[in-house]
Short mmCIF file of C-alpha atoms in Angstrom, two decimals:
data_model
loop_
_atom_site.label_atom_id
_atom_site.label_comp_id
_atom_site.label_asym_id
_atom_site.label_seq_id
_atom_site.Cartn_x
_atom_site.Cartn_y
_atom_site.Cartn_z
CA TYR Q 1 12.41 -7.96 -11.78
CA GLN Q 2 14.18 -6.80 -14.83
CA GLU Q 3 17.36 -8.46 -14.18
CA ARG Q 4 17.06 -11.32 -11.62
CA ASP Q 5 19.77 -12.66 -11.88
CA SER Q 6 21.42 -9.65 -10.96
CA ALA Q 7 22.86 -8.46 -7.48
CA GLY Q 8 21.23 -6.11 -5.65
CA GLY Q 9 22.26 -3.27 -3.93
CA GLY Q 10 21.81 -4.55 -0.11
CA GLY Q 11 22.19 -2.51 2.94
CA ARG Q 12 20.34 -1.51 5.13
CA LEU Q 13 17.11 0.26 5.52
CA ARG Q 14 15.18 2.28 8.49
CA ASP Q 15 18.03 2.58 10.88
CA ARG Q 16 16.71 5.57 11.93
CA PRO Q 17 13.07 6.62 11.72
CA GLU Q 18 14.68 10.16 9.69
CA ASP Q 19 15.62 7.70 7.13
CA PHE Q 20 12.55 7.16 5.23
CA ARG Q 21 10.62 9.48 5.19
CA VAL Q 22 7.17 10.22 4.18
CA GLU Q 23 5.22 13.47 2.68
CA GLU Q 24 1.48 12.14 1.74
CA LEU Q 25 0.01 14.15 -0.99
CA PRO Q 26 -3.48 15.47 -0.68
CA LEU Q 27 -6.29 15.08 -2.03
CA TYR Q 28 -8.00 18.55 -1.81
CA LEU Q 29 -7.13 20.50 0.95
CA PRO Q 30 -8.68 22.20 3.80
CA SER Q 31 -11.71 24.78 3.04
CA GLY Q 32 -10.58 26.90 6.43
CA GLN Q 33 -14.37 26.99 6.97
CA GLY Q 34 -16.09 23.60 8.28
CA GLU Q 35 -16.80 21.48 11.09
CA HIS Q 36 -14.18 19.48 11.19
CA LEU Q 37 -10.59 20.24 11.99
CA TYR Q 38 -7.61 19.83 10.02
CA LEU Q 39 -4.53 19.08 12.04
CA ARG Q 40 -1.08 18.76 9.25
CA ILE Q 41 0.69 16.75 11.97
CA GLU Q 42 4.58 15.71 11.24
CA LYS Q 43 4.54 12.07 13.26
CA ARG Q 44 8.48 10.27 14.30
CA GLY Q 45 8.29 6.82 15.78
CA LEU Q 46 4.31 7.01 16.05
CA SER Q 47 1.65 4.51 13.75
CA THR Q 48 -0.95 6.92 12.47
CA THR Q 49 -3.01 4.67 14.60
CA ALA Q 50 -1.58 6.08 17.91
CA ALA Q 51 -0.94 9.72 16.65
CA VAL Q 52 -5.35 9.81 16.40
CA ARG Q 53 -4.90 8.20 19.45
CA LEU Q 54 -3.25 10.90 21.28
CA LEU Q 55 -4.75 13.68 19.50
CA LEU Q 56 -8.63 12.06 20.52
CA GLN Q 57 -7.43 11.29 23.78
CA LYS Q 58 -6.62 15.21 24.59
CA LEU Q 59 -9.32 16.34 23.30
CA GLY Q 60 -11.32 13.86 25.21
CA LEU Q 61 -13.18 12.75 21.83
CA PRO Q 62 -14.42 9.76 20.29
CA PRO Q 63 -12.75 7.13 17.88
CA VAL Q 64 -16.51 8.37 15.01
CA ALA Q 65 -14.74 11.80 15.89
CA ALA Q 66 -11.24 11.24 13.42
CA GLY Q 67 -10.35 10.72 10.12
CA PHE Q 68 -7.34 10.06 7.61
CA ALA Q 69 -6.43 9.08 4.53
CA GLY Q 70 -3.62 7.08 5.17
CA ARG Q 71 -1.83 4.88 7.30
CA LYS Q 72 1.91 6.62 7.87
CA ASP Q 73 4.28 3.79 9.21
CA ALA Q 74 6.42 4.16 13.01
CA ARG Q 75 9.20 3.50 11.51
CA ALA Q 76 9.45 7.05 10.06
CA VAL Q 77 9.42 10.43 10.01
CA THR Q 78 5.61 10.65 8.54
CA ARG Q 79 3.71 13.82 7.60
CA GLN Q 80 -0.49 13.42 7.12
CA TRP Q 81 -3.71 15.79 7.48
CA ILE Q 82 -5.58 14.27 10.53
CA SER Q 83 -8.66 15.90 10.94
CA LEU Q 84 -10.77 15.79 14.19
CA HIS Q 85 -14.79 16.04 14.18
CA THR Q 86 -15.29 19.13 16.92
CA ASP Q 87 -15.37 23.02 17.82
CA LEU Q 88 -12.64 22.87 19.61
CA ALA Q 89 -9.89 25.44 18.51
CA PRO Q 90 -6.65 23.81 20.34
CA SER Q 91 -3.58 25.65 19.52
CA PRO Q 92 -0.56 23.39 18.29
CA GLY Q 93 0.90 22.99 21.91
CA GLU Q 94 -2.43 21.65 23.78
CA LEU Q 95 -1.66 19.03 21.11
CA GLU Q 96 1.99 18.24 20.74
CA GLU Q 97 3.39 15.67 22.74
CA GLU Q 98 7.33 13.93 21.72
CA GLY Q 99 7.25 12.77 18.59
CA LEU Q 100 3.81 14.39 17.48
CA ARG Q 101 4.17 17.72 15.67
CA ILE Q 102 1.08 20.37 15.00
CA LEU Q 103 2.85 22.36 11.07
CA GLU Q 104 -0.07 23.52 10.31
CA THR Q 105 -4.45 23.51 10.88
CA SER Q 106 -7.30 24.54 9.19
CA ARG Q 107 -10.97 23.53 9.20
CA HIS Q 108 -13.22 21.90 6.13
CA GLY Q 109 -16.88 20.43 5.81
CA ASN Q 110 -16.03 16.67 5.57
CA LYS Q 111 -14.16 13.93 7.51
CA LEU Q 112 -11.08 12.45 5.93
CA ARG Q 113 -11.52 10.24 3.79
CA LYS Q 114 -9.31 6.68 3.63
CA GLY Q 115 -8.58 6.86 0.50
CA HIS Q 116 -8.86 11.05 0.42
CA LEU Q 117 -5.17 11.16 -0.99
CA THR Q 118 -3.34 10.88 -4.58
CA GLY Q 119 0.16 9.24 -3.34
CA ASN Q 120 2.95 10.35 -1.33
CA ARG Q 121 6.37 10.82 -1.92
CA PHE Q 122 9.36 9.43 -0.15
CA THR Q 123 12.48 10.21 1.06
CA ILE Q 124 14.45 7.41 1.96
CA VAL Q 125 17.96 6.73 2.72
CA VAL Q 126 19.95 2.75 2.68
CA ARG Q 127 22.66 2.93 4.41
CA GLY Q 128 25.75 0.43 4.09
CA ILE Q 129 25.02 -0.37 0.10
CA ALA Q 130 27.48 -3.11 -1.26
CA ALA Q 131 31.27 -1.26 -2.49
CA GLY Q 132 30.30 -0.62 -6.35
CA PHE Q 133 26.94 -1.30 -6.67
CA ASP Q 134 25.64 1.39 -9.73
CA PRO Q 135 22.14 1.53 -8.44
CA GLY Q 136 21.39 3.79 -12.16
CA PRO Q 137 20.16 0.78 -14.62
CA VAL Q 138 18.04 -0.52 -12.56
CA LEU Q 139 16.27 2.37 -11.20
CA GLU Q 140 16.14 4.19 -15.32
CA ALA Q 141 14.28 0.53 -15.97
CA LEU Q 142 11.66 1.65 -12.89
CA ALA Q 143 11.34 4.91 -13.79
CA ALA Q 144 10.42 3.23 -17.68
CA ARG Q 145 8.36 -0.14 -17.24
CA GLY Q 146 7.85 -0.01 -13.11
CA PHE Q 147 8.03 -2.41 -10.62
CA PRO Q 148 5.49 -4.64 -9.10
CA ASN Q 149 3.16 -3.49 -8.21
CA TYR Q 150 3.19 -6.08 -4.31
CA PHE Q 151 1.52 -5.41 -0.86
CA GLY Q 152 4.01 -4.66 1.65
CA GLU Q 153 5.33 -5.98 4.53
CA GLN Q 154 3.22 -2.90 6.28
CA ARG Q 155 0.10 -4.67 5.23
CA MET Q 156 1.10 -8.16 5.97
CA GLY Q 157 2.47 -8.53 10.49
CA ILE Q 158 5.67 -7.84 12.01
CA HIS Q 159 5.91 -11.95 11.78
CA GLY Q 160 4.17 -12.19 8.15
CA ASP Q 161 1.48 -14.41 9.57
CA ASN Q 162 -1.79 -12.00 8.84
CA PRO Q 163 -3.13 -12.96 5.69
CA ALA Q 164 -3.29 -16.22 6.92
CA ARG Q 165 -5.27 -15.07 11.09
CA GLY Q 166 -7.49 -13.32 7.46
CA ARG Q 167 -8.02 -17.00 6.23
CA ALA Q 168 -8.81 -18.16 9.70
CA LEU Q 169 -11.44 -15.81 10.23
CA LEU Q 170 -13.24 -16.24 6.39
CA TYR Q 171 -13.05 -19.79 7.33
CA GLY Q 172 -14.42 -18.80 10.65
CA PRO Q 173 -17.69 -19.60 12.57
CA PRO Q 174 -20.64 -18.35 9.51
CA ASN Q 175 -22.13 -16.55 12.91
CA ARG Q 176 -19.04 -15.22 13.17
CA ARG Q 177 -18.89 -11.29 12.60
CA LEU Q 178 -16.62 -9.22 11.03
CA GLY Q 179 -17.50 -5.90 11.15
CA GLY Q 180 -14.33 -4.52 13.74
CA GLU Q 181 -11.75 -3.07 11.83
CA HIS Q 182 -8.70 -4.98 13.10
CA ALA Q 183 -10.69 -8.08 11.76
CA ARG Q 184 -11.17 -6.27 8.13
CA PHE Q 185 -7.18 -5.12 7.72
CA LEU Q 186 -6.80 -8.50 8.44
CA ILE Q 187 -9.03 -9.41 6.04
CA ASN Q 188 -7.57 -7.24 4.14
CA ALA Q 189 -4.44 -8.47 4.32
CA TYR Q 190 -5.83 -12.12 3.38
CA GLN Q 191 -6.62 -10.32 -0.50
CA SER Q 192 -3.60 -8.50 -0.50
CA ALA Q 193 -0.79 -11.62 0.04
CA LEU Q 194 -3.79 -13.23 -3.12
CA PHE Q 195 -3.34 -10.31 -5.24
CA ASN Q 196 1.04 -10.52 -4.15
CA GLU Q 197 0.84 -14.65 -5.30
CA LEU Q 198 -1.17 -13.64 -8.74
CA VAL Q 199 1.63 -10.99 -9.64
CA ALA Q 200 4.43 -13.38 -8.61
CA THR Q 201 2.32 -16.55 -11.15
CA ARG Q 202 2.16 -13.67 -13.80
CA LEU Q 203 5.92 -13.19 -13.69
CA ARG Q 204 7.17 -16.99 -13.97
CA GLU Q 205 4.62 -17.16 -16.08
CA THR Q 206 5.79 -14.70 -18.97
CA GLY Q 207 8.44 -12.97 -17.42
CA THR Q 208 7.03 -9.65 -17.49
CA LEU Q 209 4.22 -6.83 -16.16
CA SER Q 210 5.24 -5.05 -18.72
CA ASP Q 211 2.77 -6.41 -21.45
CA LEU Q 212 -1.53 -7.76 -22.00
CA LEU Q 213 -2.12 -10.80 -22.95
CA ALA Q 214 -5.99 -11.77 -23.96
CA GLY Q 215 -9.01 -11.91 -21.75
CA ASP Q 216 -6.60 -9.99 -19.49
CA LEU Q 217 -8.38 -6.75 -17.80
CA ALA Q 218 -6.66 -4.01 -17.94
CA LEU Q 219 -6.23 -1.30 -15.29
CA LEU Q 220 -6.63 2.75 -17.06
CA HIS Q 221 -3.75 4.79 -13.95
CA ARG Q 222 -4.82 6.79 -13.97
CA ASN Q 223 -9.33 6.68 -12.60
CA ARG Q 224 -8.44 3.07 -12.12
CA ALA Q 225 -10.97 2.53 -14.33
CA VAL Q 226 -11.36 -1.60 -15.46
CA PHE Q 227 -11.44 -3.18 -19.14
CA GLY Q 228 -11.31 -6.23 -21.20
CA VAL Q 229 -8.60 -6.74 -23.15
CA THR Q 230 -9.40 -9.17 -26.47
CA THR Q 231 -7.56 -10.40 -29.03
CA ALA Q 232 -8.84 -7.29 -32.22
CA GLY Q 233 -7.51 -4.80 -29.53
CA LEU Q 234 -4.64 -6.90 -27.37
CA GLU Q 235 -1.81 -4.10 -30.02
CA GLU Q 236 -3.37 -1.10 -29.75
CA ALA Q 237 -3.22 -1.74 -25.79
CA ARG Q 238 0.34 -3.10 -25.57
CA ALA Q 239 1.10 0.41 -26.84
CA ARG Q 240 -0.97 2.37 -24.06
CA VAL Q 241 0.56 -0.23 -21.17
CA LEU Q 242 4.83 0.52 -23.13
CA GLN Q 243 3.46 4.06 -23.11
CA GLY Q 244 2.40 4.14 -18.62
CA GLU Q 245 -1.50 4.40 -19.86
CA ILE Q 246 -2.34 1.32 -18.64
CA SER Q 247 -1.47 -1.88 -17.48
CA ALA Q 248 -2.76 -5.28 -16.45
CA SER Q 249 -4.43 -6.13 -13.62
CA ALA Q 250 -5.60 -8.94 -10.56
CA PRO Q 251 -8.04 -9.71 -7.97
CA LEU Q 252 -8.44 -8.72 -4.24
CA PRO Q 253 -11.18 -11.15 -4.10
CA GLY Q 254 -14.14 -10.30 -2.17
CA THR Q 255 -18.35 -10.84 -2.96
CA SER Q 256 -18.62 -9.50 -6.37
CA VAL Q 257 -14.12 -8.32 -8.14
CA PRO Q 258 -14.64 -9.69 -12.44
CA LEU Q 259 -12.06 -11.87 -12.93
CA ALA Q 260 -9.87 -12.04 -15.63
CA ASP Q 261 -10.33 -14.91 -19.33
CA GLY Q 262 -8.00 -16.19 -20.68
CA GLU Q 263 -4.79 -17.06 -19.53
CA PRO Q 264 -4.62 -14.81 -16.24
CA GLY Q 265 -8.50 -15.94 -15.84
CA ARG Q 266 -7.22 -19.38 -16.11
CA TRP Q 267 -3.79 -18.19 -12.68
CA GLU Q 268 -7.12 -16.45 -11.44
CA ARG Q 269 -9.38 -19.29 -11.40
CA GLU Q 270 -6.60 -22.01 -9.88
CA LEU Q 271 -5.39 -19.90 -7.08
CA LEU Q 272 -9.17 -19.49 -5.79
CA GLN Q 273 -10.22 -23.21 -6.89
CA ARG Q 274 -6.29 -23.18 -4.62
CA GLU Q 275 -7.72 -21.53 -1.74
CA GLY Q 276 -11.57 -22.60 -1.72
CA LEU Q 277 -13.79 -19.47 -2.03
CA THR Q 278 -16.17 -18.25 -3.63
CA SER Q 279 -17.91 -15.48 -3.26
CA GLU Q 280 -20.31 -16.83 -0.72
CA ARG Q 281 -16.99 -17.02 1.86
CA PHE Q 282 -17.04 -13.53 1.57
CA ARG Q 283 -20.30 -12.93 2.53
CA ARG Q 284 -20.30 -12.71 6.49
CA GLY Q 285 -23.28 -10.62 8.65
CA PRO Q 286 -23.84 -7.73 6.91
CA LYS Q 287 -23.50 -5.37 3.28
CA ARG Q 288 -20.72 -3.51 4.68
CA HIS Q 289 -18.89 -5.90 6.98
CA SER Q 290 -18.27 -8.05 3.43
CA PRO Q 291 -15.64 -7.02 1.46
CA LYS Q 292 -17.01 -6.33 -2.30
CA GLY Q 293 -12.81 -7.00 -3.87
CA GLU Q 294 -11.45 -5.02 -6.04
CA ARG Q 295 -9.08 -4.93 -9.56
CA ARG Q 296 -5.26 -3.56 -8.80
CA ALA Q 297 -2.91 -2.86 -11.29
CA VAL Q 298 -0.38 -6.09 -11.56
CA ARG Q 299 2.91 -3.08 -11.64
CA ALA Q 300 3.32 0.65 -10.77
CA LEU Q 301 4.47 3.44 -12.55
CA PRO Q 302 6.98 5.52 -9.88
CA SER Q 303 7.30 9.69 -10.94
CA GLU Q 304 10.29 11.82 -10.13
CA LEU Q 305 12.61 9.03 -9.04
CA SER Q 306 15.85 10.56 -8.20
CA TRP Q 307 18.74 9.00 -6.81
CA GLU Q 308 22.32 10.18 -5.03
CA LEU Q 309 25.40 7.29 -3.40
CA ARG Q 310 28.02 9.37 -1.55
CA ARG Q 311 30.29 7.89 1.45
CA GLU Q 312 29.79 8.96 4.88
CA LYS Q 313 31.66 7.37 7.87
CA GLY Q 314 33.40 4.89 5.40
CA GLU Q 315 30.59 3.09 4.24
CA HIS Q 316 28.70 4.03 0.94
CA ILE Q 317 25.12 5.58 1.39
CA LEU Q 318 22.10 5.55 -0.99
CA GLN Q 319 19.28 7.93 -0.61
CA LEU Q 320 15.96 7.15 -3.01
CA ALA Q 321 14.14 10.29 -3.68
CA PHE Q 322 10.09 9.68 -5.75
CA THR Q 323 6.59 9.64 -5.76
CA LEU Q 324 4.07 7.41 -5.61
CA PRO Q 325 0.44 6.22 -6.48
CA ARG Q 326 -1.98 6.23 -3.58
CA GLY Q 327 -1.60 2.64 -2.03
CA THR Q 328 1.61 1.41 -2.88
CA TYR Q 329 4.68 0.88 -0.77
CA ALA Q 330 7.97 2.56 -1.11
CA THR Q 331 9.23 -1.48 0.26
CA SER Q 332 8.22 -2.81 -3.05
CA LEU Q 333 10.11 -0.59 -5.12
CA LEU Q 334 12.99 -1.16 -2.43
CA ARG Q 335 12.99 -5.16 -3.18
CA GLU Q 336 13.74 -4.10 -6.55
CA VAL Q 337 16.69 -2.48 -5.73
CA LEU Q 338 18.47 -4.28 -2.79
CA ARG Q 339 17.44 -7.67 -3.87
CA ASN Q 340 14.69 -8.20 -1.25
CA GLU Q 341 12.55 -11.49 -0.15
CA ASP Q 342 9.66 -12.38 -2.04
CA PRO Q 343 6.70 -11.18 -1.18
CA PRO Q 344 4.49 -13.81 1.23
CA ALA Q 345 2.39 -15.68 -0.01
CA PRO Q 346 -1.85 -16.08 1.10
CA GLY Q 347 -1.37 -19.64 2.53
CA GLY Q 348 -0.97 -20.95 6.21
CA ASP Q 349 -3.02 -22.82 8.86
CA PRO Q 350 -6.79 -21.58 8.74
CA ASP Q 351 -6.58 -22.87 11.93
CA VAL Q 352 -4.60 -19.95 12.82
CA ARG Q 353 -6.28 -17.60 16.19
CA THR Q 354 -6.42 -14.96 15.60
CA GLY Q 355 -5.85 -11.84 18.50
CA GLY Q 356 -6.78 -7.91 19.56
CA GLY Q 357 -4.85 -4.88 18.94
CA HIS Q 358 -3.60 -3.64 15.88
CA ALA Q 359 -1.43 -4.94 13.35
#
């Protein structure tokens, strides 16, 4: 977003699974003792859901026995920990399949829960980069100022229709239960698209994500705490933005997420009004089935960013390595380098019918 008129590198992502490598960085390591079997797996061409399903089938365990910290793409080579509630002690060879390797086993006292990670380390190869493209300036800018913290295509679905399907669920019959995992995923995709729209609005209105306005709810990156920015404290807060400590935030709307004041608050309320959303719209059935919502930083800051540009078999190849905080999409960083399409908007036909299965 630093120089939107400049040409990007173009190129092709995911020509082969090994072009997109992800190493999950766990929040903690297993202790070696406990009722949960921990497996560090490497998967290729499998989603996290598919890998977990294979492991459950092999051990004859119900879905509730499995835990994982984050979902990883199928079109990649990824490494992550999986937990299984079992007293069985299978050998790695008993569990491995084509596309699924067991790198390490251990045990721990609790189930691995979603969000139990600090981030992910990426190594990504982009093939067919435009001749003469110099990635240095844009990558240096991204390392210093960050990039739009958009939710990526993985959340929106192959056809980009997950947000519309999630919206249809919210506007469906009031007595319809929304507790299933797939329903929650679709509703979260709709929330994510609303967040993307607010990030795009901020960029359109201000031209930057490395600043704050009076009324903003700033997010502290180290612990995701949120606080209001007053006119009196604006300059001090802006200095902390430049140091990478804090960023402006935008909501994933829900039953109890706070909204900003001032100009940022106007953008948020106008979007909710256009969508016909109130906190009550998200109250569906038991409290645990009603998404509370949360504030999310509008920009993400990569760390340990390095790159190499080389030529292989007559084409230019860019290899990138970087670490991102949990919940941040590598594709959102890449779109700033490659100049990909804009993120999907939250709109869509509220009468779109939902289907089964996992996106």
